[in-house]
PDB file of C-alpha atoms in Angstrom:
ATOM      1  CA  MET P  20      76.642  88.322  90.936  1.00  0.00           C
ATOM      2  CA  LYS P  21      77.431  84.617  91.210  1.00  0.00           C
ATOM      3  CA  LEU P  22      80.409  85.110  88.870  1.00  0.00           C
ATOM      4  CA  MET P  23      81.841  87.844  91.118  1.00  0.00           C
ATOM      5  CA  HIS P  24      81.427  85.601  94.160  1.00  0.00           C
ATOM      6  CA  LEU P  25      83.112  82.740  92.320  1.00  0.00           C
ATOM      7  CA  SER P  26      85.970  85.003  91.208  1.00  0.00           C
ATOM      8  CA  GLY P  27      86.540  86.079  94.816  1.00  0.00           C
ATOM      9  CA  ALA P  28      86.500  82.459  95.942  1.00  0.00           C
ATOM     10  CA  VAL P  29      89.033  81.512  93.256  1.00  0.00           C
ATOM     11  CA  ALA P  30      91.284  84.404  94.277  1.00  0.00           C
ATOM     12  CA  ALA P  31      91.028  83.413  97.945  1.00  0.00           C
ATOM     13  CA  LEU P  32      91.865  79.816  97.066  1.00  0.00           C
ATOM     14  CA  ALA P  33      94.851  80.940  94.996  1.00  0.00           C
ATOM     15  CA  LEU P  34      96.164  83.019  97.905  1.00  0.00           C
ATOM     16  CA  THR P  35      95.651  80.122 100.321  1.00  0.00           C
ATOM     17  CA  VAL P  36      97.581  77.806  98.005  1.00  0.00           C
ATOM     18  CA  ALA P  37     100.309  80.432  97.712  1.00  0.00           C
ATOM     19  CA  GLY P  38     100.493  80.629 101.496  1.00  0.00           C
ATOM     20  CA  LEU P  39     101.028  76.890 101.695  1.00  0.00           C
ATOM     21  CA  ALA P  40     103.583  76.902  98.870  1.00  0.00           C
ATOM     22  CA  MET P  41     105.663  79.872 100.005  1.00  0.00           C
ATOM     23  CA  GLY P  42     105.121  79.877 103.756  1.00  0.00           C
ATOM     24  CA  ASP P  43     102.715  82.297 105.410  1.00  0.00           C
ATOM     25  CA  SER P  44     105.156  84.392 107.416  1.00  0.00           C
ATOM     26  CA  ALA P  45     106.010  87.936 106.401  1.00  0.00           C
ATOM     27  CA  GLY P  46     109.586  87.234 107.483  1.00  0.00           C
ATOM     28  CA  ASP P  47     112.231  89.607 108.800  1.00  0.00           C
ATOM     29  CA  ASP P  48     114.256  89.824 105.590  1.00  0.00           C
ATOM     30  CA  ALA P  49     114.421  93.315 104.041  1.00  0.00           C
ATOM     31  CA  SER P  50     115.204  94.073 100.403  1.00  0.00           C
ATOM     32  CA  PRO P  51     118.579  95.599  99.598  1.00  0.00           C
ATOM     33  CA  ILE P  52     118.591  99.275  98.524  1.00  0.00           C
ATOM     34  CA  TYR P  53     114.999 100.001  99.643  1.00  0.00           C
ATOM     35  CA  GLY P  54     114.670  98.104 102.941  1.00  0.00           C
ATOM     36  CA  VAL P  55     111.184  96.883 101.964  1.00  0.00           C
ATOM     37  CA  LYS P  56     109.814  93.892 103.856  1.00  0.00           C
ATOM     38  CA  MET P  57     106.965  91.539 103.069  1.00  0.00           C
ATOM     39  CA  SER P  58     103.828  92.982 104.694  1.00  0.00           C
ATOM     40  CA  GLU P  59     102.151  91.032 107.461  1.00  0.00           C
ATOM     41  CA  GLY P  60      98.788  89.580 106.383  1.00  0.00           C
ATOM     42  CA  TYR P  61      99.166  90.410 102.678  1.00  0.00           C
ATOM     43  CA  ARG P  62      97.817  86.986 101.681  1.00  0.00           C
ATOM     44  CA  GLN P  63      94.389  88.059 102.903  1.00  0.00           C
ATOM     45  CA  TRP P  64      94.368  91.336 100.926  1.00  0.00           C
ATOM     46  CA  PRO P  65      91.862  91.859  98.080  1.00  0.00           C
ATOM     47  CA  LEU P  66      92.769  90.907  94.534  1.00  0.00           C
ATOM     48  CA  ILE P  67      93.572  93.848  92.256  1.00  0.00           C
ATOM     49  CA  ALA P  68      94.208  91.813  89.117  1.00  0.00           C
ATOM     50  CA  PRO P  69      95.467  88.481  87.827  1.00  0.00           C
ATOM     51  CA  ALA P  70      98.124  88.355  85.107  1.00  0.00           C
ATOM     52  CA  GLN P  71      99.965  85.900  82.925  1.00  0.00           C
ATOM     53  CA  GLU P  72     103.589  86.390  81.952  1.00  0.00           C
ATOM     54  CA  ALA P  73     104.680  84.854  78.663  1.00  0.00           C
ATOM     55  CA  ALA P  74     108.008  83.169  77.941  1.00  0.00           C
ATOM     56  CA  PRO P  75     110.683  83.165  79.169  1.00  0.00           C
ATOM     57  CA  LEU P  76     109.154  83.470  82.672  1.00  0.00           C
ATOM     58  CA  ASP P  77     105.909  81.632  81.850  1.00  0.00           C
ATOM     59  CA  GLU P  78     104.187  82.570  85.110  1.00  0.00           C
ATOM     60  CA  LEU P  79     100.714  83.044  86.521  1.00  0.00           C
ATOM     61  CA  ARG P  80     100.495  86.091  88.770  1.00  0.00           C
ATOM     62  CA  ALA P  81      98.088  87.730  91.185  1.00  0.00           C
ATOM     63  CA  VAL P  82      98.444  91.305  92.426  1.00  0.00           C
ATOM     64  CA  VAL P  83      96.875  92.150  95.779  1.00  0.00           C
ATOM     65  CA  GLY P  84      96.798  95.432  97.660  1.00  0.00           C
ATOM     66  CA  ASN P  85      96.230  96.936 101.066  1.00  0.00           C
ATOM     67  CA  ASN P  86      93.131  99.057 101.767  1.00  0.00           C
ATOM     68  CA  LEU P  87      94.798 102.268 100.523  1.00  0.00           C
ATOM     69  CA  ALA P  88      95.672 100.598  97.230  1.00  0.00           C
ATOM     70  CA  ILE P  89      92.151  99.246  96.736  1.00  0.00           C
ATOM     71  CA  LYS P  90      90.566 102.641  97.472  1.00  0.00           C
ATOM     72  CA  ALA P  91      92.969 104.416  95.097  1.00  0.00           C
ATOM     73  CA  TYR P  92      92.152 101.945  92.314  1.00  0.00           C
ATOM     74  CA  GLN P  93      88.401 102.219  92.938  1.00  0.00           C
ATOM     75  CA  ASP P  94      88.588 106.038  92.944  1.00  0.00           C
ATOM     76  CA  SER P  95      90.967 106.120  89.924  1.00  0.00           C
ATOM     77  CA  ALA P  96      93.259 108.233  92.107  1.00  0.00           C
ATOM     78  CA  LEU P  97      96.759 108.942  90.849  1.00  0.00           C
ATOM     79  CA  PRO P  98      99.276 109.323  92.229  1.00  0.00           C
ATOM     80  CA  PHE P  99      98.740 106.553  94.749  1.00  0.00           C
ATOM     81  CA  PRO P 100      98.749 107.857  98.341  1.00  0.00           C
ATOM     82  CA  ASP P 101     101.639 107.274 100.712  1.00  0.00           C
ATOM     83  CA  GLY P 102     101.118 103.995 102.556  1.00  0.00           C
ATOM     84  CA  THR P 103      99.903 102.148  99.448  1.00  0.00           C
ATOM     85  CA  VAL P 104     101.330  98.622  99.276  1.00  0.00           C
ATOM     86  CA  LEU P 105     101.048  96.344  96.236  1.00  0.00           C
ATOM     87  CA  VAL P 106     102.127  92.699  96.337  1.00  0.00           C
ATOM     88  CA  LYS P 107     102.563  90.461  93.298  1.00  0.00           C
ATOM     89  CA  LEU P 108     102.574  86.690  93.854  1.00  0.00           C
ATOM     90  CA  ALA P 109     103.913  84.514  91.036  1.00  0.00           C
ATOM     91  CA  TRP P 110     103.837  80.805  90.202  1.00  0.00           C
ATOM     92  CA  LYS P 111     105.075  78.736  87.290  1.00  0.00           C
ATOM     93  CA  HIS P 112     102.365  78.314  84.656  1.00  0.00           C
ATOM     94  CA  VAL P 113     101.272  74.657  84.502  1.00  0.00           C
ATOM     95  CA  GLN P 114      98.732  72.912  82.296  1.00  0.00           C
ATOM     96  CA  SER P 115      95.894  71.368  84.269  1.00  0.00           C
ATOM     97  CA  PRO P 116      96.118  67.557  84.352  1.00  0.00           C
ATOM     98  CA  GLU P 117      92.321  67.336  84.563  1.00  0.00           C
ATOM     99  CA  PHE P 118      91.387  69.793  81.797  1.00  0.00           C
ATOM    100  CA  GLU P 119      94.072  70.459  79.159  1.00  0.00           C
ATOM    101  CA  PRO P 120      92.864  73.929  78.028  1.00  0.00           C
ATOM    102  CA  ALA P 121      93.114  75.211  81.625  1.00  0.00           C
ATOM    103  CA  SER P 122      96.140  76.562  83.477  1.00  0.00           C
ATOM    104  CA  ILE P 123      96.907  76.108  87.150  1.00  0.00           C
ATOM    105  CA  PRO P 124      99.592  77.517  89.453  1.00  0.00           C
ATOM    106  CA  GLY P 125     102.691  75.372  89.714  1.00  0.00           C
ATOM    107  CA  ALA P 126     105.703  76.018  91.930  1.00  0.00           C
ATOM    108  CA  ALA P 127     105.840  79.423  93.619  1.00  0.00           C
ATOM    109  CA  THR P 128     108.504  81.691  92.117  1.00  0.00           C
ATOM    110  CA  THR P 129     108.553  85.170  93.691  1.00  0.00           C
ATOM    111  CA  VAL P 130     106.706  87.671  95.834  1.00  0.00           C
ATOM    112  CA  GLN P 131     107.286  91.260  94.720  1.00  0.00           C
ATOM    113  CA  VAL P 132     106.351  94.266  96.857  1.00  0.00           C
ATOM    114  CA  MET P 133     105.954  97.982  96.086  1.00  0.00           C
ATOM    115  CA  VAL P 134     105.583 100.451  98.979  1.00  0.00           C
ATOM    116  CA  LYS P 135     104.602 104.104  98.413  1.00  0.00           C
ATOM    117  CA  ASP P 136     106.425 106.628 100.586  1.00  0.00           C
ATOM    118  CA  SER P 137     107.054 109.824  98.624  1.00  0.00           C
ATOM    119  CA  LYS P 138     109.632 111.163 101.101  1.00  0.00           C
ATOM    120  CA  GLN P 139     111.638 107.999 101.810  1.00  0.00           C
ATOM    121  CA  TYR P 140     111.699 106.912  98.162  1.00  0.00           C
ATOM    122  CA  ALA P 141     111.719 110.330  96.450  1.00  0.00           C
ATOM    123  CA  ALA P 142     114.545 109.302  94.100  1.00  0.00           C
ATOM    124  CA  THR P 143     112.464 106.395  92.736  1.00  0.00           C
ATOM    125  CA  GLY P 144     109.127 108.070  92.071  1.00  0.00           C
ATOM    126  CA  GLY P 145     107.994 107.593  95.672  1.00  0.00           C
ATOM    127  CA  TRP P 146     108.163 103.792  95.525  1.00  0.00           C
ATOM    128  CA  GLY P 147     110.330 101.269  97.348  1.00  0.00           C
ATOM    129  CA  PHE P 148     110.684  97.802  95.860  1.00  0.00           C
ATOM    130  CA  GLY P 149     111.228  94.309  97.239  1.00  0.00           C
ATOM    131  CA  ARG P 150     111.616  90.917  95.563  1.00  0.00           C
ATOM    132  CA  PHE P 151     111.503  87.770  97.659  1.00  0.00           C
ATOM    133  CA  ILE P 152     111.985  84.054  97.050  1.00  0.00           C
ATOM    134  CA  ASN P 153     110.899  81.717  99.842  1.00  0.00           C
ATOM    135  CA  GLY P 154     110.540  84.742 102.127  1.00  0.00           C
ATOM    136  CA  LYS P 155     114.117  85.943 101.571  1.00  0.00           C
ATOM    137  CA  ALA P 156     115.077  89.088  99.652  1.00  0.00           C
ATOM    138  CA  VAL P 157     116.890  88.472  96.381  1.00  0.00           C
ATOM    139  CA  ASP P 158     120.253  90.063  95.650  1.00  0.00           C
ATOM    140  CA  GLN P 159     120.879  93.752  95.090  1.00  0.00           C
ATOM    141  CA  ALA P 160     121.490  93.398  91.333  1.00  0.00           C
ATOM    142  CA  GLN P 161     117.866  92.345  90.773  1.00  0.00           C
ATOM    143  CA  HIS P 162     116.579  95.259  92.872  1.00  0.00           C
ATOM    144  CA  GLU P 163     118.639  97.737  90.846  1.00  0.00           C
ATOM    145  CA  THR P 164     116.499  96.971  87.779  1.00  0.00           C
ATOM    146  CA  CYS P 165     113.087  97.575  89.428  1.00  0.00           C
ATOM    147  CA  PHE P 166     112.704 101.332  89.150  1.00  0.00           C
ATOM    148  CA  ALA P 167     114.383 101.660  85.749  1.00  0.00           C
ATOM    149  CA  CYS P 168     111.828  99.299  84.203  1.00  0.00           C
ATOM    150  CA  HIS P 169     108.861 101.035  85.880  1.00  0.00           C
ATOM    151  CA  GLN P 170     110.197 104.479  84.941  1.00  0.00           C
ATOM    152  CA  ALA P 171     110.694 103.541  81.290  1.00  0.00           C
ATOM    153  CA  ARG P 172     107.264 101.965  80.824  1.00  0.00           C
ATOM    154  CA  VAL P 173     104.669 103.329  83.292  1.00  0.00           C
ATOM    155  CA  LYS P 174     105.837 106.726  84.527  1.00  0.00           C
ATOM    156  CA  ASN P 175     102.465 108.172  83.451  1.00  0.00           C
ATOM    157  CA  HIS P 176     100.612 105.726  85.749  1.00  0.00           C
ATOM    158  CA  ASP P 177     102.579 106.553  88.916  1.00  0.00           C
ATOM    159  CA  PHE P 178     105.133 103.871  87.972  1.00  0.00           C
ATOM    160  CA  VAL P 179     102.586 101.045  88.429  1.00  0.00           C
ATOM    161  CA  PHE P 180     101.973  98.430  85.726  1.00  0.00           C
ATOM    162  CA  THR P 181      98.890  96.769  87.235  1.00  0.00           C
ATOM    163  CA  ARG P 182      95.423  98.031  86.338  1.00  0.00           C
ATOM    164  CA  TYR P 183      92.360  97.208  88.416  1.00  0.00           C
ATOM    165  CA  ALA P 184      90.455  94.202  87.026  1.00  0.00           C
ATOM    166  CA  PRO P 185      86.773  94.968  86.406  1.00  0.00           C
TER     167      PRO P 185
END
């Protein structure tokens, strides 16, 4: 029980640090192609899972979700319901200066958003995608690769890579 409480505290701290590093505003910038925006208040959403990306990106990541996402994960419900929003925060992977075997978040890199709307995004498995750096959507070329990668690798999991961390 103490470990679960500690894990939640670590996740909350990580999201607070991310808020300071990347700015805490959802911004008005929409992604090209999909029109997805950063969701208001996403930094307070529950943690779905942490992740580590190997070279060449070498990032630490945390995926959070809105209440619909959390319920769907807890109920093992696929496909995800319309209104589900998943947000992935990413930071450069840095070795801890205090404890060499440990990793800590470095500079913020991206915030990536997936929004489920089976009618609006029917051509892309029901999902709209957004990638943001410093609160601004990245160029269209990067957004064009989102669905193709999800379709090729996780079509059988409603196009979602992230699994719920126990």
